[in-house]
PDB file of C-alpha atoms in Angstrom:
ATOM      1  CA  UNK A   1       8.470  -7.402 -17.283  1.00 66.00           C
ATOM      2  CA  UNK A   2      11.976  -7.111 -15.820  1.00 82.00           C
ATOM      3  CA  UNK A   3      12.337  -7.971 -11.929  1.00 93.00           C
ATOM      4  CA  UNK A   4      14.270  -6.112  -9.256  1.00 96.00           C
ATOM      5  CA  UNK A   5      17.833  -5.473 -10.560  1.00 96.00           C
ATOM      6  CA  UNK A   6      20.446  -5.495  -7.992  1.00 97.00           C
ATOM      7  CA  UNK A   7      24.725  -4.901  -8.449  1.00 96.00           C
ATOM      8  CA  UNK A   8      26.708  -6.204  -7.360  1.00 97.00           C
ATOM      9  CA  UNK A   9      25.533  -9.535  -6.806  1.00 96.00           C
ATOM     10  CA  UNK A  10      29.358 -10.380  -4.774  1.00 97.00           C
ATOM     11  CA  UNK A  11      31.504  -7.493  -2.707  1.00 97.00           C
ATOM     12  CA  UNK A  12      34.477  -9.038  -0.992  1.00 98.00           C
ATOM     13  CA  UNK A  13      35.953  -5.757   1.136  1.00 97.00           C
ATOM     14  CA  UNK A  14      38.438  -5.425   4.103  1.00 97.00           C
ATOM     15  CA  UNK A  15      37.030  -3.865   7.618  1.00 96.00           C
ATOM     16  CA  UNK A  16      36.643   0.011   7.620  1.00 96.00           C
ATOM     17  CA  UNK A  17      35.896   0.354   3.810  1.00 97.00           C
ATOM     18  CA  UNK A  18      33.092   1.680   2.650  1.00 97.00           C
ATOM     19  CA  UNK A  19      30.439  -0.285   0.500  1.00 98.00           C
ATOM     20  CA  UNK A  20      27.556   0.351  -1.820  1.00 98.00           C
ATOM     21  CA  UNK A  21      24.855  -1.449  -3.512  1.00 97.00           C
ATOM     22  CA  UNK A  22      22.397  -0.271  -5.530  1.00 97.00           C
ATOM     23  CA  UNK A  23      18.550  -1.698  -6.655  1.00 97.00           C
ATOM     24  CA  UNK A  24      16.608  -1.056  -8.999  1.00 96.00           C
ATOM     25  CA  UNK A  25      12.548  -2.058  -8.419  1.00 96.00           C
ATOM     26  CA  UNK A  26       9.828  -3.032 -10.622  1.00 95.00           C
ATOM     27  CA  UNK A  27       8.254  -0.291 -12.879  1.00 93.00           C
ATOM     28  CA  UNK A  28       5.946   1.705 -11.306  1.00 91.00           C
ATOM     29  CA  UNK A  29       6.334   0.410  -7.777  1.00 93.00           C
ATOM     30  CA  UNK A  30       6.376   2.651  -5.455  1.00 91.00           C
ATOM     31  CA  UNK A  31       7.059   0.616  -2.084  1.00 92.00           C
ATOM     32  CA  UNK A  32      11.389  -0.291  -2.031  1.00 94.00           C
ATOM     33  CA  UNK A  33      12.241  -2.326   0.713  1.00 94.00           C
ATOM     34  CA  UNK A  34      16.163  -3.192   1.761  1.00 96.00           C
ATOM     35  CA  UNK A  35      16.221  -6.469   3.723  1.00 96.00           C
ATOM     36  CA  UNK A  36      19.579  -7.962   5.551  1.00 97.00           C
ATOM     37  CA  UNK A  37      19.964 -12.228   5.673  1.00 97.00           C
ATOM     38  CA  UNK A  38      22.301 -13.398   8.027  1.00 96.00           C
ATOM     39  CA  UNK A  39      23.523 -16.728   6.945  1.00 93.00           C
ATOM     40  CA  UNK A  40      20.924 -19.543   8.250  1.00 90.00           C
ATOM     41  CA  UNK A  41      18.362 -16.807   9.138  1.00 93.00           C
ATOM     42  CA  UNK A  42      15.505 -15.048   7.405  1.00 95.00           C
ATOM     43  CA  UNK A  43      15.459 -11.759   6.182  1.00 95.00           C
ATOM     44  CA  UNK A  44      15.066  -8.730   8.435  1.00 95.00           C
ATOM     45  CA  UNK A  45      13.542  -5.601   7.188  1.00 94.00           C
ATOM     46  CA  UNK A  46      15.916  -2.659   7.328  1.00 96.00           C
ATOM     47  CA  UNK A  47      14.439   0.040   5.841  1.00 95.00           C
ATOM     48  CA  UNK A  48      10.950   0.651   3.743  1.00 93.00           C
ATOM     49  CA  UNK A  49      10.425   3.795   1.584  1.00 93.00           C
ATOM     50  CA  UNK A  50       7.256   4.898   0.249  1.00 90.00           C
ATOM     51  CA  UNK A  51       8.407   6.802  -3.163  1.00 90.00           C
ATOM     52  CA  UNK A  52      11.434   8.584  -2.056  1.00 90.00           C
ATOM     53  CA  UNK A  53      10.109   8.738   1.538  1.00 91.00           C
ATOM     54  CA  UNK A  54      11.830   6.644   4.486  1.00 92.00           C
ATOM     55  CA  UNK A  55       8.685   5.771   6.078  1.00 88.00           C
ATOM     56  CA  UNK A  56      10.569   2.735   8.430  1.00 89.00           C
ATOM     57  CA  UNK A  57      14.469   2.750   9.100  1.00 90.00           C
ATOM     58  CA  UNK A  58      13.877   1.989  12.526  1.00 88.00           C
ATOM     59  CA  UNK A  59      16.321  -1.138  11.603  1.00 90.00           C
ATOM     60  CA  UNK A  60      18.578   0.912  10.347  1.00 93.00           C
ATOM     61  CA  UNK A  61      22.002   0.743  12.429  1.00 91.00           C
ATOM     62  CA  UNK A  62      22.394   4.662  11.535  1.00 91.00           C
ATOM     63  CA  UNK A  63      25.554   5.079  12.790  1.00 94.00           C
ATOM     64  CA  UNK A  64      27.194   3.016   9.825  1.00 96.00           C
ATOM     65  CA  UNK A  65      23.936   2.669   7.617  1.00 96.00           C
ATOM     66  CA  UNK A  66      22.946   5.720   4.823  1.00 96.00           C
ATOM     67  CA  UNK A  67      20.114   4.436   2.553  1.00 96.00           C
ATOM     68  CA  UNK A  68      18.954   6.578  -0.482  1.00 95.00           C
ATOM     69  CA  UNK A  69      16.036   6.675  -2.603  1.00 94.00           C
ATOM     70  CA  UNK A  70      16.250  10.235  -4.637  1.00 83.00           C
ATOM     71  CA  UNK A  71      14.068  10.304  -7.664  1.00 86.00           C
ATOM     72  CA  UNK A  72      11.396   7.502  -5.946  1.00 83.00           C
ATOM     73  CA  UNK A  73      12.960   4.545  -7.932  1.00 91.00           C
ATOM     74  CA  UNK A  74      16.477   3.001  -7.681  1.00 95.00           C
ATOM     75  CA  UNK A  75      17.963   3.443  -4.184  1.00 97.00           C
ATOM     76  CA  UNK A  76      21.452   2.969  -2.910  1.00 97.00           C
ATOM     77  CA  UNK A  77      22.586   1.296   0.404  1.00 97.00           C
ATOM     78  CA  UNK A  78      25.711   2.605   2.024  1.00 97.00           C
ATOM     79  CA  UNK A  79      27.942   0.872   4.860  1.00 97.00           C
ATOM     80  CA  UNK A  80      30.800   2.916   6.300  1.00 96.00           C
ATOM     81  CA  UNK A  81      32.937   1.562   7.771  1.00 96.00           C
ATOM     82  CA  UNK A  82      31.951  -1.635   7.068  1.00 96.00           C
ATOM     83  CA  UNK A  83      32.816  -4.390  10.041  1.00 96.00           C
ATOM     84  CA  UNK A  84      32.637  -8.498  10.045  1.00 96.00           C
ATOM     85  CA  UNK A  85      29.433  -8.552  11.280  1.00 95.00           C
ATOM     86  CA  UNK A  86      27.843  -6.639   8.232  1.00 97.00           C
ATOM     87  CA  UNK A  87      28.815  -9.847   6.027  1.00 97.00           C
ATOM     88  CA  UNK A  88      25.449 -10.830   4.952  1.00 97.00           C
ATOM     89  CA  UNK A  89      23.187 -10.984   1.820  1.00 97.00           C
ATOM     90  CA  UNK A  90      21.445  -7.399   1.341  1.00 98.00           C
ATOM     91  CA  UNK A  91      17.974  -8.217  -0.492  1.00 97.00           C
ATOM     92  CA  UNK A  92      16.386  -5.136  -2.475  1.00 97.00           C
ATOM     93  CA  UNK A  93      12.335  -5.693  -2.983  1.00 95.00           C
ATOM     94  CA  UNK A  94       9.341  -3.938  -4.084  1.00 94.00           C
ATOM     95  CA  UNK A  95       5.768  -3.926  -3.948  1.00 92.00           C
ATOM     96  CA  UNK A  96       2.914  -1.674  -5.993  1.00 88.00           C
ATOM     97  CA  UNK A  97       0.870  -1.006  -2.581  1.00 73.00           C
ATOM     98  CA  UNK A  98       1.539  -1.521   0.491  1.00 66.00           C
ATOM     99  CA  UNK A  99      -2.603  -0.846   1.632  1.00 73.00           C
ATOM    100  CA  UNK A 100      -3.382  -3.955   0.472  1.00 81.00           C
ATOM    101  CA  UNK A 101      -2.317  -6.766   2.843  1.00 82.00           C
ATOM    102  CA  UNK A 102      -1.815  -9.477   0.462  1.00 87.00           C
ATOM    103  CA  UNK A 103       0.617  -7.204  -1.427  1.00 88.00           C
ATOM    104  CA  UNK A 104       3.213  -9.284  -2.573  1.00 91.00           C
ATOM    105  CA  UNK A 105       6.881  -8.128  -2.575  1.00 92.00           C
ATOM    106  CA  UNK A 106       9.017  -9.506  -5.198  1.00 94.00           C
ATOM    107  CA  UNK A 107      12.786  -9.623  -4.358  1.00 95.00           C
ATOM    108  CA  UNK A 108      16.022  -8.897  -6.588  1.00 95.00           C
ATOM    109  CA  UNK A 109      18.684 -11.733  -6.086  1.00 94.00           C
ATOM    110  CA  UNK A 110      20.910  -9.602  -3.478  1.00 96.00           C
ATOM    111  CA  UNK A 111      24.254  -8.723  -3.481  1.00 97.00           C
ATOM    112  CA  UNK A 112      26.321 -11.382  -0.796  1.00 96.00           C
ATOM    113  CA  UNK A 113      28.877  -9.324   1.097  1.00 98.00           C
ATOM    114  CA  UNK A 114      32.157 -10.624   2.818  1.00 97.00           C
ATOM    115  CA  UNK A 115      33.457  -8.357   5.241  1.00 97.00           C
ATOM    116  CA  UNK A 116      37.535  -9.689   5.979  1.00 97.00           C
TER     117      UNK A 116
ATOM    118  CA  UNK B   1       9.204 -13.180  21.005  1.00 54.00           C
ATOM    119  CA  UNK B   2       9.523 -14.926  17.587  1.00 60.00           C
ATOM    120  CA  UNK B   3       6.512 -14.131  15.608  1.00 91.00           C
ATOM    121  CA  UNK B   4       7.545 -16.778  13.297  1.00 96.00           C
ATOM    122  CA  UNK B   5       8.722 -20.407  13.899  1.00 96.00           C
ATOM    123  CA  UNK B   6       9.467 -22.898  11.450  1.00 97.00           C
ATOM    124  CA  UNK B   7      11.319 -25.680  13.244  1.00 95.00           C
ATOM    125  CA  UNK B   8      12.377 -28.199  10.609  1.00 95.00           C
ATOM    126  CA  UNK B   9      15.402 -26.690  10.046  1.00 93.00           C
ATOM    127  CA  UNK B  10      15.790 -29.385   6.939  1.00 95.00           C
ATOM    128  CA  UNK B  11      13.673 -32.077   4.874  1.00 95.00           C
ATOM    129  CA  UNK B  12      13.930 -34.748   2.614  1.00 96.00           C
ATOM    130  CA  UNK B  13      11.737 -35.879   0.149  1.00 97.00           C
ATOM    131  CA  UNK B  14      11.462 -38.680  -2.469  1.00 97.00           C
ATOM    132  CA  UNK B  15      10.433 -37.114  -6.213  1.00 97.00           C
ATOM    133  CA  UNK B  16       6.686 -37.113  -6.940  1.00 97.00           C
ATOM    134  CA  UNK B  17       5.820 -37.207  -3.173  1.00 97.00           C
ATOM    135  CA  UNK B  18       4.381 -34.973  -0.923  1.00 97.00           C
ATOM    136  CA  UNK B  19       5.904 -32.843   2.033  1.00 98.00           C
ATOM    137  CA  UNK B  20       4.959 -30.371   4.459  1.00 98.00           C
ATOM    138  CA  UNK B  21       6.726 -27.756   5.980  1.00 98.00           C
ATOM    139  CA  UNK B  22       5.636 -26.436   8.831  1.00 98.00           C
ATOM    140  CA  UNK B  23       4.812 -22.958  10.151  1.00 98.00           C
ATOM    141  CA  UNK B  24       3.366 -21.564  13.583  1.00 97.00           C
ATOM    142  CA  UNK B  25       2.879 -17.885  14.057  1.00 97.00           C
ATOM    143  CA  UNK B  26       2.489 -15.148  16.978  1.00 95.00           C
ATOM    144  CA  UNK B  27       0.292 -12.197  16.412  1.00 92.00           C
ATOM    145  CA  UNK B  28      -2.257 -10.432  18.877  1.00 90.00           C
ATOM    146  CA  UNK B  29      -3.456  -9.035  15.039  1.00 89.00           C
ATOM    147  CA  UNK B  30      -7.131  -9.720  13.667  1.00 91.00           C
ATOM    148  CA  UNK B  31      -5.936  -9.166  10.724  1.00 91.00           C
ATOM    149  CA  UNK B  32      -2.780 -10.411   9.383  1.00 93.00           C
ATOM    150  CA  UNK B  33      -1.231 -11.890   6.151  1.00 94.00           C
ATOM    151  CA  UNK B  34       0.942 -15.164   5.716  1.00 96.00           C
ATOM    152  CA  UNK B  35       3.350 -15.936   2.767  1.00 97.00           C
ATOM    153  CA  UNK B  36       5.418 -18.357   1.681  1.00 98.00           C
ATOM    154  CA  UNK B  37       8.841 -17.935  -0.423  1.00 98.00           C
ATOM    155  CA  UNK B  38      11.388 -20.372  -1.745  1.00 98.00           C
ATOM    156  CA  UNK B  39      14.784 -18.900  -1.891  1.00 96.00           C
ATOM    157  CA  UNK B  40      17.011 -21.075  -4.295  1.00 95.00           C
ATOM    158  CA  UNK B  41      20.232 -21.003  -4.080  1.00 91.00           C
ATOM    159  CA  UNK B  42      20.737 -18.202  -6.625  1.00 88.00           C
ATOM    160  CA  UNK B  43      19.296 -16.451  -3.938  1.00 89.00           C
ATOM    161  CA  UNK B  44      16.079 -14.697  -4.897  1.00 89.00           C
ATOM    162  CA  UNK B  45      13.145 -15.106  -2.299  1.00 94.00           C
ATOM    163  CA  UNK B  46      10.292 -16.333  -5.162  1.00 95.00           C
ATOM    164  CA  UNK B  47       6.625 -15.442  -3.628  1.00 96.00           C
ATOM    165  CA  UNK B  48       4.500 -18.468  -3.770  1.00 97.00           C
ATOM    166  CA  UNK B  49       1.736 -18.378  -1.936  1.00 97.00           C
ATOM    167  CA  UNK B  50      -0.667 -16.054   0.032  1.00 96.00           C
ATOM    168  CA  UNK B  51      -3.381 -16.604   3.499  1.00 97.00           C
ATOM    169  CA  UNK B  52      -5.177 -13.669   4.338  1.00 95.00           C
ATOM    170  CA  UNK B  53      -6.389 -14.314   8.260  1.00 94.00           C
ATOM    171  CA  UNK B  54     -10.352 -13.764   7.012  1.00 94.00           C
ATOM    172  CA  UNK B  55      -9.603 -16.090   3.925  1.00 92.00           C
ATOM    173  CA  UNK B  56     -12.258 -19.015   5.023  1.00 88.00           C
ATOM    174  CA  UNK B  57     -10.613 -20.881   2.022  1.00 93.00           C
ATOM    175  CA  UNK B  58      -7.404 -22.672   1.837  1.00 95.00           C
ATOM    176  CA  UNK B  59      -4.762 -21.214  -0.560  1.00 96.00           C
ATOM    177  CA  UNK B  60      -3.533 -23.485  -3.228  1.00 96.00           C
ATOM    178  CA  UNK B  61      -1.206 -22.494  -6.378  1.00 96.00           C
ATOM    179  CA  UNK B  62      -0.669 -24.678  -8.460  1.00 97.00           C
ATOM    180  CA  UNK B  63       1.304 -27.566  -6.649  1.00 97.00           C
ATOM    181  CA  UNK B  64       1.380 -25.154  -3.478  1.00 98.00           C
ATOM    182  CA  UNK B  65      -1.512 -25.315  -1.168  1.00 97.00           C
ATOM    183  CA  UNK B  66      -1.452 -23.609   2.599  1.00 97.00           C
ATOM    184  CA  UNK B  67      -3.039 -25.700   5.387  1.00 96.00           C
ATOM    185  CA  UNK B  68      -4.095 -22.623   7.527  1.00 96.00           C
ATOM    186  CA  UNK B  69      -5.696 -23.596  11.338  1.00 96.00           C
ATOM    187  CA  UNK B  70      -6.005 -20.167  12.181  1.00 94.00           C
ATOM    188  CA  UNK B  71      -7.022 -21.510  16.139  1.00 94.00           C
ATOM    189  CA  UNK B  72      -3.444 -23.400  16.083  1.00 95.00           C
ATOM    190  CA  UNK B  73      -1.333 -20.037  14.699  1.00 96.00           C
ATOM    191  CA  UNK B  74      -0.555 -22.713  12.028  1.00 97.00           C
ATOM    192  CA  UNK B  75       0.530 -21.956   8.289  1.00 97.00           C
ATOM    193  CA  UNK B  76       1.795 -24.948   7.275  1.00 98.00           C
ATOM    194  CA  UNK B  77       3.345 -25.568   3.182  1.00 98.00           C
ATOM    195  CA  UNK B  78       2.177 -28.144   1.365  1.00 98.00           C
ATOM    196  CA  UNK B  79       3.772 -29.515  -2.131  1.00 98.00           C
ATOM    197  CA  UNK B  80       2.134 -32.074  -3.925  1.00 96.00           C
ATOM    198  CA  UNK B  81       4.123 -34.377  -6.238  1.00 96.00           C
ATOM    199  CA  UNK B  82       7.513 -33.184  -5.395  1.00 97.00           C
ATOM    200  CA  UNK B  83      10.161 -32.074  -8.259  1.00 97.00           C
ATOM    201  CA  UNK B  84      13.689 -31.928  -8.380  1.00 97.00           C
ATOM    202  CA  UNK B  85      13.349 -28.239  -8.715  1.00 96.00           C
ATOM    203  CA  UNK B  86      11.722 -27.835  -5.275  1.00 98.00           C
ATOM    204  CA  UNK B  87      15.275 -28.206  -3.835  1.00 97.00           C
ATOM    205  CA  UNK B  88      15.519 -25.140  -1.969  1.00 97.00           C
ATOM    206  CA  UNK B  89      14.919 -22.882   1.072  1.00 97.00           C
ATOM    207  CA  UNK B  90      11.598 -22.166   1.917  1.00 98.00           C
ATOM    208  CA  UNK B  91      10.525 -19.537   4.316  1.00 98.00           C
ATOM    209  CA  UNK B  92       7.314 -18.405   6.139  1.00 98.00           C
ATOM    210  CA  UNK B  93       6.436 -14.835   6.903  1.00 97.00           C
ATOM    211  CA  UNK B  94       3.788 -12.676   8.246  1.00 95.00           C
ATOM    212  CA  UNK B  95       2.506  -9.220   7.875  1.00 92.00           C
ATOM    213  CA  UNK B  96       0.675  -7.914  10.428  1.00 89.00           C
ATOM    214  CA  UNK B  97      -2.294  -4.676   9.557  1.00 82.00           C
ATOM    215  CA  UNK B  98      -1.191  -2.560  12.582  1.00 78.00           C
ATOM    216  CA  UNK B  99       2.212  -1.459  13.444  1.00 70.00           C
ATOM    217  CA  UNK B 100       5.065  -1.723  10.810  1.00 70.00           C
ATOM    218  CA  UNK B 101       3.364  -3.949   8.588  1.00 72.00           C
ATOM    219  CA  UNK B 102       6.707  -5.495   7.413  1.00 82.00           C
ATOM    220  CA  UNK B 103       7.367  -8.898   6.592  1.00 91.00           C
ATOM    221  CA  UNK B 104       8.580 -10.861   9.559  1.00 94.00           C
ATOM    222  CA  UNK B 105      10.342 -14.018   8.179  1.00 96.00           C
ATOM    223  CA  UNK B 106      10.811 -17.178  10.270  1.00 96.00           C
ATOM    224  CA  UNK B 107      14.435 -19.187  10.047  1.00 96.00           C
ATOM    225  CA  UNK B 108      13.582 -20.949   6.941  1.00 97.00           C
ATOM    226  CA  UNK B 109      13.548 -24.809   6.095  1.00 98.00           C
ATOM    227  CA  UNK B 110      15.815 -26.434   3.292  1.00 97.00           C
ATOM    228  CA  UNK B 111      14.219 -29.031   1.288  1.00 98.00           C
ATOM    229  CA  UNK B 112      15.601 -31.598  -0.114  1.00 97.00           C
ATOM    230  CA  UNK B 113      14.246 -33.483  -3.021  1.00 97.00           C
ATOM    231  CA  UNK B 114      15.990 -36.982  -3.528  1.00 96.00           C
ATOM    232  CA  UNK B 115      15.564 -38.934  -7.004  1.00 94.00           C
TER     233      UNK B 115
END
């Protein structure tokens, strides 16, 4: 079974350009999370979608942020502009059901942004 | 407040020993759930092991067991005989059943496995 796909897995960009990075979950998982790791820090939750719903983007900085999640499978992230303080690690994950509180979410391997 | 605290920020161990790494917790939750992932440095967070708060057991997984003292907030990692492979971040997390029922992650600790 293939794992959470995520590309690109680097982006080196200049402030004030845009950037995009997509994910692709597990089959049949419905639950797509996008998560943001600051270097030396844990993930943070930035948005949750049940199918192509946002359920939970209350994370989301909105003025810069655009997440998508059209068919209720892969999903794109969107920064514009991008600034220094978005260089982090962007972690796409999924889950089957999110009812069950021992769901497990299994991650993709991120895509590591620079922001110069 | 932090929901999550790990506060080994880093640990070594000698190959084929044992280590734990520590984890306390916040919640005002009955009902709550408490992972563990190791993040290698490829950078994918790999689940390992689960702690429902009603679980009267202990989890183990293979080399992974959880000491959970639900009356300390305390989640703590253990790994028996230690491998070279274990090198890597390891982070605790919670879900809570009410609110957002997101994953809260604490800071993570990096282990260290020496030869």
């Amino acid at each position: 079974e293939a794992g959470v796909v995520q590309s690109p897995r680097y982006k080196i960009i200049e402030k004030k350009q845009p950037v995009a990075f997509w994910c692709n979950p597990i089959s049949g998982h419905n639950t797509l999370y996008w998560y943001r790791q600051n270097l030396g820090q844990g993930p943070e939750l930035l948005i949750r979608y049940e199918n192509e719903e946002a359920v939970d983007d209350s994370q989301l900085p909105k003025d810069r942020f655009s997440a998508e999640r059209l068919k209720g499978v892969d999903s794109t992230l969107k920064i514009q502009p991008a600034e220094l303080g978005d260089s982090a690690v962007y972690l796409c994950a999924s889950s089957l059901d999110l009812l069950r509180l021992s769901e497990t979410q299994y991650f993709g391997p991120g895509t590591r942004l620079l922001v110069l | 407040a932090q929901k999550i605290t790990q506060t080994q920020p880093g640990m070594f161990v000698q190959e084929k020993e044992a280590v734990t790494l520590d984890c306390t917790y916040d919640t005002s939750d009955q009902s709550y759930g408490l992972f563990w992932y190791k993040q290698p440095s490829s950078g994918e967070m790999i689940f390992l092991i689960y702690q429902g708060s009603y679980d009267e057991q202990n989890a183990t997984e293979g080399r992974y067991s959880l000491n959970f003292q639900k009356a300390r907030k305390s989640a703590n990692l253990v790994i028996s005989a230690s491998q070279l492979g274990d090198s890597a971040m390891y982070f605790c997390a919670m879900r809570e059943d009410t609110g957002r029922r997101a994953l809260t992650f604490g800071s993570g600790t990096r282990l260290q496995v020496q030869p």
